N, CA, C and O atoms as CSV, one atom per row, in Angstrom:
chain,resi,resn,atom,element,x,y,z
A,1,MET,N,N,0.825,-1.199,0.000
A,1,MET,CA,C,0.000,0.000,0.000
A,1,MET,C,C,0.868,1.261,0.000
A,1,MET,O,O,0.524,2.267,-0.620
A,2,LYS,N,N,1.988,1.185,0.700
A,2,LYS,CA,C,2.876,2.340,0.772
A,2,LYS,C,C,3.499,2.635,-0.594
A,2,LYS,O,O,3.566,3.790,-1.013
A,3,LYS,N,N,3.953,1.590,-1.281
A,3,LYS,CA,C,4.548,1.784,-2.598
A,3,LYS,C,C,3.496,2.251,-3.609
A,3,LYS,O,O,3.795,3.038,-4.507
A,4,PHE,N,N,2.267,1.760,-3.453
A,4,PHE,CA,C,1.178,2.201,-4.325
A,4,PHE,C,C,0.968,3.701,-4.188
A,4,PHE,O,O,0.879,4.409,-5.191
A,5,LEU,N,N,0.889,4.194,-2.952
A,5,LEU,CA,C,0.658,5.622,-2.731
A,5,LEU,C,C,1.826,6.477,-3.211
A,5,LEU,O,O,1.621,7.542,-3.794
A,6,ILE,N,N,3.039,6.018,-2.968
A,6,ILE,CA,C,4.210,6.773,-3.426
A,6,ILE,C,C,4.216,6.871,-4.944
A,6,ILE,O,O,4.410,7.948,-5.509
A,7,LEU,N,N,4.001,5.731,-5.598
A,7,LEU,CA,C,3.982,5.716,-7.063
A,7,LEU,C,C,2.826,6.545,-7.607
A,7,LEU,O,O,2.988,7.270,-8.589
A,8,PHE,N,N,1.668,6.442,-6.978
A,8,PHE,CA,C,0.499,7.208,-7.407
A,8,PHE,C,C,0.756,8.710,-7.300
A,8,PHE,O,O,0.505,9.453,-8.249
A,9,LEU,N,N,1.257,9.155,-6.147
A,9,LEU,CA,C,1.476,10.592,-5.936
A,9,LEU,C,C,2.553,11.150,-6.861
A,9,LEU,O,O,2.355,12.197,-7.476
A,10,PHE,N,N,3.689,10.467,-6.966
A,10,PHE,CA,C,4.757,10.978,-7.822
A,10,PHE,C,C,4.349,10.981,-9.294
A,10,PHE,O,O,4.680,11.913,-10.028
A,11,THR,N,N,3.639,9.951,-9.723
A,11,THR,CA,C,3.189,9.906,-11.107
A,11,THR,C,C,2.196,11.027,-11.395
A,11,THR,O,O,2.303,11.709,-12.414
A,12,ALA,N,N,1.235,11.216,-10.504
A,12,ALA,CA,C,0.239,12.278,-10.708
A,12,ALA,C,C,0.895,13.650,-10.729
A,12,ALA,O,O,0.541,14.489,-11.557
A,13,LEU,N,N,1.842,13.889,-9.835
A,13,LEU,CA,C,2.517,15.187,-9.803
A,13,LEU,C,C,3.355,15.428,-11.055
A,13,LEU,O,O,3.350,16.528,-11.606
A,14,VAL,N,N,4.067,14.411,-11.497
A,14,VAL,CA,C,4.889,14.563,-12.705
A,14,VAL,C,C,4.012,14.815,-13.920
A,14,VAL,O,O,4.308,15.698,-14.725
A,15,VAL,N,N,2.947,14.057,-14.061
A,15,VAL,CA,C,2.070,14.225,-15.222
A,15,VAL,C,C,1.357,15.578,-15.172
A,15,VAL,O,O,1.200,16.241,-16.197
A,16,PHE,N,N,0.935,15.975,-13.996
A,16,PHE,CA,C,0.185,17.225,-13.882
A,16,PHE,C,C,1.080,18.439,-14.146
A,16,PHE,O,O,0.666,19.372,-14.834
A,17,PHE,N,N,2.297,18.433,-13.608
A,17,PHE,CA,C,3.154,19.607,-13.745
A,17,PHE,C,C,4.037,19.587,-14.990
A,17,PHE,O,O,4.360,20.647,-15.525
A,18,LEU,N,N,4.430,18.420,-15.456
A,18,LEU,CA,C,5.274,18.359,-16.642
A,18,LEU,C,C,4.503,17.981,-17.902
A,18,LEU,O,O,5.092,17.875,-18.978
A,19,GLY,N,N,3.193,17.778,-17.780
A,19,GLY,CA,C,2.387,17.368,-18.925
A,19,GLY,C,C,2.366,18.384,-20.045
A,19,GLY,O,O,2.270,18.008,-21.213
A,20,GLY,N,N,2.452,19.643,-19.724
A,20,GLY,CA,C,2.462,20.671,-20.758
A,20,GLY,C,C,3.827,20.903,-21.368
A,20,GLY,O,O,3.941,21.525,-22.424
A,21,LEU,N,N,4.874,20.404,-20.706
A,21,LEU,CA,C,6.233,20.634,-21.184
A,21,LEU,C,C,6.809,19.463,-21.964
A,21,LEU,O,O,7.635,19.654,-22.856
A,22,LEU,N,N,6.379,18.258,-21.633
A,22,LEU,CA,C,6.919,17.049,-22.265
A,22,LEU,C,C,5.875,16.397,-23.162
A,22,LEU,O,O,4.678,16.498,-22.897
A,23,PRO,N,N,6.319,15.733,-24.215
A,23,PRO,CA,C,5.361,14.930,-24.997
A,23,PRO,C,C,4.969,13.681,-24.209
A,23,PRO,O,O,5.539,13.403,-23.154
A,24,TYR,N,N,4.002,12.937,-24.722
A,24,TYR,CA,C,3.511,11.784,-23.975
A,24,TYR,C,C,4.599,10.743,-23.765
A,24,TYR,O,O,4.615,10.081,-22.727
A,25,TRP,N,N,5.507,10.579,-24.719
A,25,TRP,CA,C,6.551,9.574,-24.550
A,25,TRP,C,C,7.576,10.013,-23.520
A,25,TRP,O,O,8.206,9.167,-22.884
A,26,GLY,N,N,7.757,11.311,-23.340
A,26,GLY,CA,C,8.624,11.807,-22.270
A,26,GLY,C,C,8.013,11.537,-20.901
A,26,GLY,O,O,8.711,11.199,-19.945
A,27,LEU,N,N,6.691,11.694,-20.830
A,27,LEU,CA,C,5.998,11.358,-19.587
A,27,LEU,C,C,6.057,9.863,-19.313
A,27,LEU,O,O,6.165,9.442,-18.162
A,28,MET,N,N,5.986,9.058,-20.372
A,28,MET,CA,C,6.098,7.613,-20.192
A,28,MET,C,C,7.459,7.237,-19.626
A,28,MET,O,O,7.549,6.386,-18.741
A,29,LEU,N,N,8.515,7.860,-20.124
A,29,LEU,CA,C,9.847,7.584,-19.597
A,29,LEU,C,C,9.975,8.030,-18.146
A,29,LEU,O,O,10.601,7.349,-17.334
A,30,ALA,N,N,9.383,9.171,-17.824
A,30,ALA,CA,C,9.428,9.656,-16.443
A,30,ALA,C,C,8.681,8.712,-15.507
A,30,ALA,O,O,9.160,8.426,-14.410
A,31,VAL,N,N,7.523,8.228,-15.921
A,31,VAL,CA,C,6.747,7.307,-15.090
A,31,VAL,C,C,7.479,5.972,-14.948
A,31,VAL,O,O,7.474,5.376,-13.871
A,32,ALA,N,N,8.103,5.501,-16.019
A,32,ALA,CA,C,8.871,4.257,-15.938
A,32,ALA,C,C,10.054,4.414,-14.992
A,32,ALA,O,O,10.389,3.482,-14.261
A,33,LEU,N,N,10.683,5.569,-14.999
A,33,LEU,CA,C,11.792,5.829,-14.090
A,33,LEU,C,C,11.322,5.881,-12.643
A,33,LEU,O,O,11.998,5.366,-11.753
A,34,ILE,N,N,10.191,6.488,-12.407
A,34,ILE,CA,C,9.626,6.525,-11.053
A,34,ILE,C,C,9.319,5.117,-10.574
A,34,ILE,O,O,9.639,4.756,-9.441
A,35,ALA,N,N,8.699,4.320,-11.437
A,35,ALA,CA,C,8.361,2.942,-11.060
A,35,ALA,C,C,9.615,2.114,-10.842
A,35,ALA,O,O,9.618,1.215,-10.001
A,36,TYR,N,N,10.663,2.393,-11.572
A,36,TYR,CA,C,11.928,1.681,-11.389
A,36,TYR,C,C,12.474,1.915,-9.985
A,36,TYR,O,O,12.915,0.977,-9.321
A,37,PHE,N,N,12.442,3.168,-9.536
A,37,PHE,CA,C,13.004,3.488,-8.227
A,37,PHE,C,C,12.075,3.119,-7.075
A,37,PHE,O,O,12.553,2.829,-5.979
A,38,VAL,N,N,10.774,3.122,-7.294
A,38,VAL,CA,C,9.852,2.717,-6.232
A,38,VAL,C,C,9.907,1.206,-6.032
A,38,VAL,O,O,9.775,0.732,-4.904
A,39,ALA,N,N,10.097,0.453,-7.089
A,39,ALA,CA,C,10.273,-1.000,-7.061
A,39,ALA,C,C,9.064,-1.738,-6.492
A,39,ALA,O,O,9.221,-2.653,-5.684
A,40,ALA,N,N,7.880,-1.353,-6.901
A,40,ALA,CA,C,6.674,-2.090,-6.534
A,40,ALA,C,C,6.509,-3.266,-7.485
A,40,ALA,O,O,7.226,-3.366,-8.480
A,41,SER,N,N,5.582,-4.143,-7.189
A,41,SER,CA,C,5.338,-5.265,-8.096
A,41,SER,C,C,4.724,-4.737,-9.392
A,41,SER,O,O,4.259,-3.599,-9.457
A,42,SER,N,N,4.731,-5.577,-10.411
A,42,SER,CA,C,4.259,-5.122,-11.717
A,42,SER,C,C,2.763,-4.806,-11.710
A,42,SER,O,O,2.332,-3.859,-12.369
A,43,GLY,N,N,1.966,-5.584,-10.976
A,43,GLY,CA,C,0.531,-5.315,-10.904
A,43,GLY,C,C,0.212,-4.022,-10.177
A,43,GLY,O,O,-0.628,-3.239,-10.622
A,44,VAL,N,N,0.885,-3.803,-9.059
A,44,VAL,CA,C,0.690,-2.562,-8.296
A,44,VAL,C,C,1.153,-1.369,-9.121
A,44,VAL,O,O,0.506,-0.321,-9.123
A,45,SER,N,N,2.263,-1.525,-9.817
A,45,SER,CA,C,2.766,-0.436,-10.652
A,45,SER,C,C,1.792,-0.104,-11.779
A,45,SER,O,O,1.559,1.068,-12.076
A,46,PHE,N,N,1.223,-1.139,-12.409
A,46,PHE,CA,C,0.279,-0.905,-13.497
A,46,PHE,C,C,-0.943,-0.135,-12.995
A,46,PHE,O,O,-1.360,0.843,-13.614
A,47,ILE,N,N,-1.513,-0.574,-11.881
A,47,ILE,CA,C,-2.726,0.081,-11.364
A,47,ILE,C,C,-2.426,1.495,-10.877
A,47,ILE,O,O,-3.160,2.427,-11.204
A,48,ALA,N,N,-1.361,1.667,-10.103
A,48,ALA,CA,C,-1.040,2.990,-9.555
A,48,ALA,C,C,-0.672,3.973,-10.659
A,48,ALA,O,O,-1.167,5.100,-10.680
A,49,GLY,N,N,0.190,3.551,-11.571
A,49,GLY,CA,C,0.581,4.436,-12.672
A,49,GLY,C,C,-0.570,4.738,-13.601
A,49,GLY,O,O,-0.707,5.864,-14.080
A,50,GLY,N,N,-1.405,3.737,-13.863
A,50,GLY,CA,C,-2.541,3.938,-14.754
A,50,GLY,C,C,-3.581,4.878,-14.176
A,50,GLY,O,O,-4.058,5.784,-14.859
A,51,ILE,N,N,-3.930,4.662,-12.923
A,51,ILE,CA,C,-4.941,5.528,-12.294
A,51,ILE,C,C,-4.425,6.959,-12.182
A,51,ILE,O,O,-5.156,7.908,-12.467
A,52,ALA,N,N,-3.172,7.117,-11.768
A,52,ALA,CA,C,-2.616,8.464,-11.614
A,52,ALA,C,C,-2.523,9.189,-12.951
A,52,ALA,O,O,-2.889,10.361,-13.047
A,53,PHE,N,N,-2.042,8.507,-13.975
A,53,PHE,CA,C,-1.877,9.120,-15.298
A,53,PHE,C,C,-3.246,9.449,-15.892
A,53,PHE,O,O,-3.454,10.552,-16.397
A,54,GLY,N,N,-4.170,8.510,-15.835
A,54,GLY,CA,C,-5.502,8.733,-16.383
A,54,GLY,C,C,-6.253,9.835,-15.656
A,54,GLY,O,O,-6.909,10.665,-16.285
A,55,LEU,N,N,-6.158,9.844,-14.339
A,55,LEU,CA,C,-6.838,10.876,-13.556
A,55,LEU,C,C,-6.237,12.258,-13.822
A,55,LEU,O,O,-6.962,13.247,-13.926
A,56,ALA,N,N,-4.918,12.317,-13.930
A,56,ALA,CA,C,-4.271,13.603,-14.216
A,56,ALA,C,C,-4.676,14.121,-15.593
A,56,ALA,O,O,-4.955,15.310,-15.744
A,57,TRP,N,N,-4.710,13.248,-16.595
A,57,TRP,CA,C,-5.140,13.686,-17.922
A,57,TRP,C,C,-6.606,14.105,-17.919
A,57,TRP,O,O,-6.979,15.060,-18.601
A,58,PHE,N,N,-7.434,13.404,-17.166
A,58,PHE,CA,C,-8.844,13.771,-17.098
A,58,PHE,C,C,-9.012,15.146,-16.451
A,58,PHE,O,O,-9.807,15.960,-16.920
A,59,VAL,N,N,-8.274,15.402,-15.388
A,59,VAL,CA,C,-8.348,16.708,-14.712
A,59,VAL,C,C,-7.831,17.810,-15.629
A,59,VAL,O,O,-8.412,18.893,-15.687
A,60,LEU,N,N,-6.745,17.541,-16.342
A,60,LEU,CA,C,-6.212,18.550,-17.258
A,60,LEU,C,C,-7.172,18.847,-18.402
A,60,LEU,O,O,-7.335,20.003,-18.792
A,61,VAL,N,N,-7.809,17.812,-18.942
A,61,VAL,CA,C,-8.785,18.023,-20.017
A,61,VAL,C,C,-9.973,18.830,-19.505
A,61,VAL,O,O,-10.438,19.747,-20.182
A,62,MET,N,N,-10.458,18.500,-18.330
A,62,MET,CA,C,-11.593,19.245,-17.767
A,62,MET,C,C,-11.221,20.704,-17.517
A,62,MET,O,O,-12.024,21.603,-17.764
A,63,ARG,N,N,-10.010,20.938,-17.031
A,63,ARG,CA,C,-9.573,22.307,-16.773
A,63,ARG,C,C,-9.482,23.110,-18.069
A,63,ARG,O,O,-9.903,24.266,-18.113
A,64,VAL,N,N,-8.937,22.504,-19.120
A,64,VAL,CA,C,-8.825,23.201,-20.399
A,64,VAL,C,C,-10.211,23.480,-20.979
A,64,VAL,O,O,-10.452,24.565,-21.508
A,65,LEU,N,N,-11.122,22.513,-20.885
A,65,LEU,CA,C,-12.465,22.707,-21.434
A,65,LEU,C,C,-13.234,23.790,-20.692
A,65,LEU,O,O,-13.975,24.557,-21.308
A,66,VAL,N,N,-13.067,23.859,-19.395
A,66,VAL,CA,C,-13.768,24.880,-18.621
A,66,VAL,C,C,-13.194,26.263,-18.904
A,66,VAL,O,O,-13.938,27.237,-19.024
A,67,GLN,N,N,-11.871,26.346,-19.011
A,67,GLN,CA,C,-11.248,27.647,-19.254
A,67,GLN,C,C,-11.498,28.147,-20.669
A,67,GLN,O,O,-11.744,29.337,-20.864
A,68,ALA,N,N,-11.441,27.266,-21.657
A,68,ALA,CA,C,-11.569,27.688,-23.052
A,68,ALA,C,C,-13.016,27.938,-23.445
A,68,ALA,O,O,-13.306,28.882,-24.180
A,69,ASN,N,N,-13.922,27.102,-22.963
A,69,ASN,CA,C,-15.346,27.231,-23.259
A,69,ASN,C,C,-15.592,27.308,-24.773
A,69,ASN,O,O,-16.348,28.157,-25.244
A,70,SER,N,N,-14.945,26.411,-25.525
A,70,SER,CA,C,-15.127,26.412,-26.974
A,70,SER,C,C,-15.952,25.204,-27.397
A,70,SER,O,O,-16.194,24.289,-26.611
A,71,ASP,N,N,-16.371,25.223,-28.638
A,71,ASP,CA,C,-17.159,24.117,-29.170
A,71,ASP,C,C,-16.301,23.145,-29.980
A,71,ASP,O,O,-16.835,22.334,-30.737
A,72,LEU,N,N,-14.977,23.217,-29.828
A,72,LEU,CA,C,-14.073,22.316,-30.539
A,72,LEU,C,C,-14.295,20.840,-30.179
A,72,LEU,O,O,-14.280,20.007,-31.084
A,73,PRO,N,N,-14.501,20.473,-28.906
A,73,PRO,CA,C,-14.768,19.058,-28.614
A,73,PRO,C,C,-16.026,18.525,-29.304
A,73,PRO,O,O,-16.058,17.368,-29.721
A,74,GLU,N,N,-17.038,19.341,-29.424
A,74,GLU,CA,C,-18.248,18.921,-30.128
A,74,GLU,C,C,-17.957,18.683,-31.605
A,74,GLU,O,O,-18.464,17.727,-32.191
A,75,GLN,N,N,-17.144,19.545,-32.208
A,75,GLN,CA,C,-16.796,19.388,-33.614
A,75,GLN,C,C,-15.930,18.147,-33.845
A,75,GLN,O,O,-16.110,17.440,-34.836
A,76,ILE,N,N,-14.996,17.884,-32.934
A,76,ILE,CA,C,-14.152,16.692,-33.067
A,76,ILE,C,C,-14.986,15.433,-32.885
A,76,ILE,O,O,-14.799,14.451,-33.602
A,77,ALA,N,N,-15.914,15.460,-31.920
A,77,ALA,CA,C,-16.788,14.302,-31.718
A,77,ALA,C,C,-17.644,14.052,-32.954
A,77,ALA,O,O,-17.895,12.903,-33.317
A,78,GLU,N,N,-18.084,15.111,-33.589
A,78,GLU,CA,C,-18.881,14.961,-34.809
A,78,GLU,C,C,-18.040,14.373,-35.940
A,78,GLU,O,O,-18.525,13.536,-36.701
A,79,LEU,N,N,-16.772,14.811,-36.054
A,79,LEU,CA,C,-15.884,14.258,-37.072
A,79,LEU,C,C,-15.592,12.770,-36.834
A,79,LEU,O,O,-15.441,11.996,-37.779
A,80,MET,N,N,-15.516,12.390,-35.563
A,80,MET,CA,C,-15.230,10.997,-35.228
A,80,MET,C,C,-16.468,10.119,-35.256
A,80,MET,O,O,-16.366,8.902,-35.102
A,81,GLY,N,N,-17.623,10.711,-35.447
A,81,GLY,CA,C,-18.853,9.938,-35.526
A,81,GLY,C,C,-19.466,9.620,-34.171
A,81,GLY,O,O,-20.305,8.727,-34.062
A,82,LEU,N,N,-19.053,10.344,-33.138
A,82,LEU,CA,C,-19.609,10.140,-31.802
A,82,LEU,C,C,-20.832,11.038,-31.617
A,82,LEU,O,O,-20.855,12.179,-32.078
A,83,LYS,N,N,-21.817,10.518,-30.955
A,83,LYS,CA,C,-23.019,11.311,-30.720
A,83,LYS,C,C,-22.871,12.269,-29.549
A,83,LYS,O,O,-23.578,13.274,-29.474
A,84,ASN,N,N,-21.953,11.964,-28.633
A,84,ASN,CA,C,-21.791,12.766,-27.435
A,84,ASN,C,C,-20.318,13.136,-27.285
A,84,ASN,O,O,-19.449,12.267,-27.361
A,85,ASP,N,N,-20.035,14.415,-27.072
A,85,ASP,CA,C,-18.648,14.841,-26.940
A,85,ASP,C,C,-18.055,14.476,-25.583
A,85,ASP,O,O,-16.839,14.560,-25.410
A,86,ASN,N,N,-18.871,14.077,-24.627
A,86,ASN,CA,C,-18.361,13.659,-23.326
A,86,ASN,C,C,-17.548,12.372,-23.421
A,86,ASN,O,O,-16.708,12.102,-22.563
A,87,LEU,N,N,-17.793,11.584,-24.453
A,87,LEU,CA,C,-17.022,10.361,-24.635
A,87,LEU,C,C,-15.550,10.654,-24.905
A,87,LEU,O,O,-14.692,9.820,-24.618
A,88,LEU,N,N,-15.252,11.825,-25.452
A,88,LEU,CA,C,-13.858,12.200,-25.679
A,88,LEU,C,C,-13.103,12.365,-24.372
A,88,LEU,O,O,-11.921,12.029,-24.293
A,89,TRP,N,N,-13.768,12.878,-23.349
A,89,TRP,CA,C,-13.121,13.041,-22.040
A,89,TRP,C,C,-12.731,11.689,-21.480
A,89,TRP,O,O,-11.617,11.500,-20.991
A,90,PHE,N,N,-13.663,10.750,-21.556
A,90,PHE,CA,C,-13.407,9.433,-20.998
A,90,PHE,C,C,-12.424,8.638,-21.861
A,90,PHE,O,O,-11.670,7.812,-21.345
A,91,ALA,N,N,-12.432,8.886,-23.161
A,91,ALA,CA,C,-11.449,8.237,-24.032
A,91,ALA,C,C,-10.041,8.744,-23.708
A,91,ALA,O,O,-9.080,7.975,-23.739
A,92,THR,N,N,-9.920,10.032,-23.398
A,92,THR,CA,C,-8.633,10.592,-23.004
A,92,THR,C,C,-8.167,9.985,-21.693
A,92,THR,O,O,-6.993,9.644,-21.549
A,93,ALA,N,N,-9.076,9.846,-20.733
A,93,ALA,CA,C,-8.720,9.242,-19.444
A,93,ALA,C,C,-8.337,7.771,-19.625
A,93,ALA,O,O,-7.391,7.300,-18.992
A,94,LEU,N,N,-9.053,7.046,-20.472
A,94,LEU,CA,C,-8.726,5.642,-20.715
A,94,LEU,C,C,-7.371,5.500,-21.391
A,94,LEU,O,O,-6.590,4.614,-21.043
A,95,LEU,N,N,-7.091,6.360,-22.346
A,95,LEU,CA,C,-5.794,6.340,-23.004
A,95,LEU,C,C,-4.683,6.674,-22.016
A,95,LEU,O,O,-3.619,6.055,-22.043
A,96,GLY,N,N,-4.926,7.646,-21.148
A,96,GLY,CA,C,-3.953,7.973,-20.110
A,96,GLY,C,C,-3.731,6.819,-19.150
A,96,GLY,O,O,-2.603,6.569,-18.725
A,97,PHE,N,N,-4.814,6.108,-18.803
A,97,PHE,CA,C,-4.688,4.944,-17.923
A,97,PHE,C,C,-3.800,3.879,-18.552
A,97,PHE,O,O,-2.927,3.320,-17.889
A,98,LEU,N,N,-4.024,3.603,-19.826
A,98,LEU,CA,C,-3.224,2.580,-20.499
A,98,LEU,C,C,-1.768,3.001,-20.658
A,98,LEU,O,O,-0.861,2.199,-20.437
A,99,ILE,N,N,-1.543,4.242,-21.035
A,99,ILE,CA,C,-0.172,4.737,-21.199
A,99,ILE,C,C,0.561,4.718,-19.863
A,99,ILE,O,O,1.691,4.236,-19.781
A,100,GLY,N,N,-0.068,5.235,-18.828
A,100,GLY,CA,C,0.571,5.268,-17.516
A,100,GLY,C,C,0.771,3.888,-16.925
A,100,GLY,O,O,1.809,3.606,-16.326
A,101,GLY,N,N,-0.220,3.029,-17.093
A,101,GLY,CA,C,-0.118,1.686,-16.538
A,101,GLY,C,C,0.985,0.873,-17.182
A,101,GLY,O,O,1.777,0.234,-16.489
A,102,PHE,N,N,1.040,0.893,-18.497
A,102,PHE,CA,C,2.065,0.096,-19.175
A,102,PHE,C,C,3.461,0.676,-18.982
A,102,PHE,O,O,4.434,-0.074,-18.915
A,103,SER,N,N,3.575,1.999,-18.891
A,103,SER,CA,C,4.907,2.559,-18.667
A,103,SER,C,C,5.384,2.271,-17.251
A,103,SER,O,O,6.566,1.990,-17.052
A,104,ALA,N,N,4.496,2.333,-16.260
A,104,ALA,CA,C,4.894,2.003,-14.887
A,104,ALA,C,C,5.227,0.514,-14.767
A,104,ALA,O,O,6.177,0.143,-14.077
A,105,MET,N,N,4.457,-0.322,-15.428
A,105,MET,CA,C,4.740,-1.756,-15.389
A,105,MET,C,C,6.080,-2.061,-16.073
A,105,MET,O,O,6.814,-2.945,-15.632
A,106,THR,N,N,6.390,-1.343,-17.131
A,106,THR,CA,C,7.670,-1.518,-17.807
A,106,THR,C,C,8.832,-1.153,-16.885
A,106,THR,O,O,9.834,-1.867,-16.829
A,107,GLY,N,N,8.696,-0.046,-16.164
A,107,GLY,CA,C,9.740,0.344,-15.219
A,107,GLY,C,C,9.912,-0.670,-14.112
A,107,GLY,O,O,11.037,-0.958,-13.704
A,108,SER,N,N,8.813,-1.216,-13.619
A,108,SER,CA,C,8.878,-2.219,-12.567
A,108,SER,C,C,9.526,-3.506,-13.055
A,108,SER,O,O,10.360,-4.085,-12.359
A,109,LEU,N,N,9.150,-3.952,-14.239
A,109,LEU,CA,C,9.737,-5.174,-14.781
A,109,LEU,C,C,11.200,-4.973,-15.177
A,109,LEU,O,O,11.992,-5.914,-15.119
A,110,PHE,N,N,11.560,-3.764,-15.576
A,110,PHE,CA,C,12.950,-3.470,-15.888
A,110,PHE,C,C,13.805,-3.550,-14.629
A,110,PHE,O,O,14.959,-3.976,-14.686
A,111,LYS,N,N,13.248,-3.146,-13.500
A,111,LYS,CA,C,13.948,-3.260,-12.221
A,111,LYS,C,C,14.188,-4.731,-11.878
A,111,LYS,O,O,15.267,-5.094,-11.408
A,112,ARG,N,N,13.190,-5.565,-12.111
A,112,ARG,CA,C,13.324,-6.995,-11.831
A,112,ARG,C,C,14.365,-7.662,-12.712
A,112,ARG,O,O,14.948,-8.678,-12.331
A,113,LEU,N,N,14.597,-7.105,-13.870
A,113,LEU,CA,C,15.560,-7.682,-14.799
A,113,LEU,C,C,16.965,-7.687,-14.223
A,113,LEU,O,O,17.754,-8.585,-14.518
A,114,PHE,N,N,17.283,-6.702,-13.413
A,114,PHE,CA,C,18.624,-6.562,-12.869
A,114,PHE,C,C,18.758,-7.044,-11.432
A,114,PHE,O,O,19.834,-6.927,-10.845
A,115,GLU,N,N,17.695,-7.579,-10.857
A,115,GLU,CA,C,17.789,-8.113,-9.498
A,115,GLU,C,C,18.516,-9.444,-9.520
A,115,GLU,O,O,18.375,-10.234,-10.453
A,116,LYS,N,N,19.290,-9.676,-8.482
A,116,LYS,CA,C,20.003,-10.944,-8.370
A,116,LYS,C,C,19.046,-11.987,-7.809
A,116,LYS,O,O,18.412,-11.778,-6.774
A,117,LYS,N,N,18.954,-13.104,-8.504
A,117,LYS,CA,C,18.036,-14.164,-8.096
A,117,LYS,C,C,18.798,-15.244,-7.361
A,117,LYS,O,O,19.884,-15.643,-7.781
A,118,ASN,N,N,18.233,-15.717,-6.267
A,118,ASN,CA,C,18.818,-16.817,-5.527
A,118,ASN,C,C,18.114,-18.098,-5.986
A,118,ASN,O,O,16.961,-18.352,-5.636
A,119,GLU,N,N,18.832,-18.892,-6.770
A,119,GLU,CA,C,18.234,-20.102,-7.335
A,119,GLU,C,C,18.625,-21.363,-6.561
A,119,GLU,O,O,18.347,-22.476,-7.006
A,120,GLY,N,N,19.252,-21.196,-5.435
A,120,GLY,CA,C,19.661,-22.358,-4.661
A,120,GLY,C,C,21.127,-22.683,-4.874
A,120,GLY,O,O,21.874,-21.918,-5.484
A,121,PHE,N,N,21.518,-23.830,-4.358
A,121,PHE,CA,C,22.920,-24.227,-4.406
A,121,PHE,C,C,23.341,-24.628,-5.817
A,121,PHE,O,O,24.394,-24.211,-6.301
A,122,TYR,N,N,22.520,-25.433,-6.467
A,122,TYR,CA,C,22.842,-25.897,-7.809
A,122,TYR,C,C,22.136,-25.019,-8.837
A,122,TYR,O,O,20.908,-25.005,-8.924
A,123,ARG,N,N,22.920,-24.298,-9.600
A,123,ARG,CA,C,22.334,-23.433,-10.633
A,123,ARG,C,C,22.283,-24.188,-11.930
A,123,ARG,O,O,23.109,-25.061,-12.193
A,124,ARG,N,N,21.325,-23.851,-12.724
A,124,ARG,CA,C,21.180,-24.496,-14.032
A,124,ARG,C,C,21.752,-23.648,-15.114
A,124,ARG,O,O,21.718,-24.033,-16.283
């Protein structure tokens, strides 16, 4: 639980504050690096990184939509064939969840790659 909260908070803060400065792949590298140093299990890393990344993107999208007050999301939804522009908000959050989850899981599994394994007395 402690590693989950640490990973969640650091991921959310990095995405929220550096999201406007870095492209999505830069954020993915940052989240993978955070997960590498936190060293949580791959499942915990996927859930914590995914929820934090998706929630941060959802909050950022809502903030931009409220501040801009434009009809651009409605026009994009119409171009994509969606009947409701609210689906774009949730699609952004889902995409953020997947990007954050897989990047955090990658960092966690990369950490495991370099751990020394104790295989017993007789090694194969």
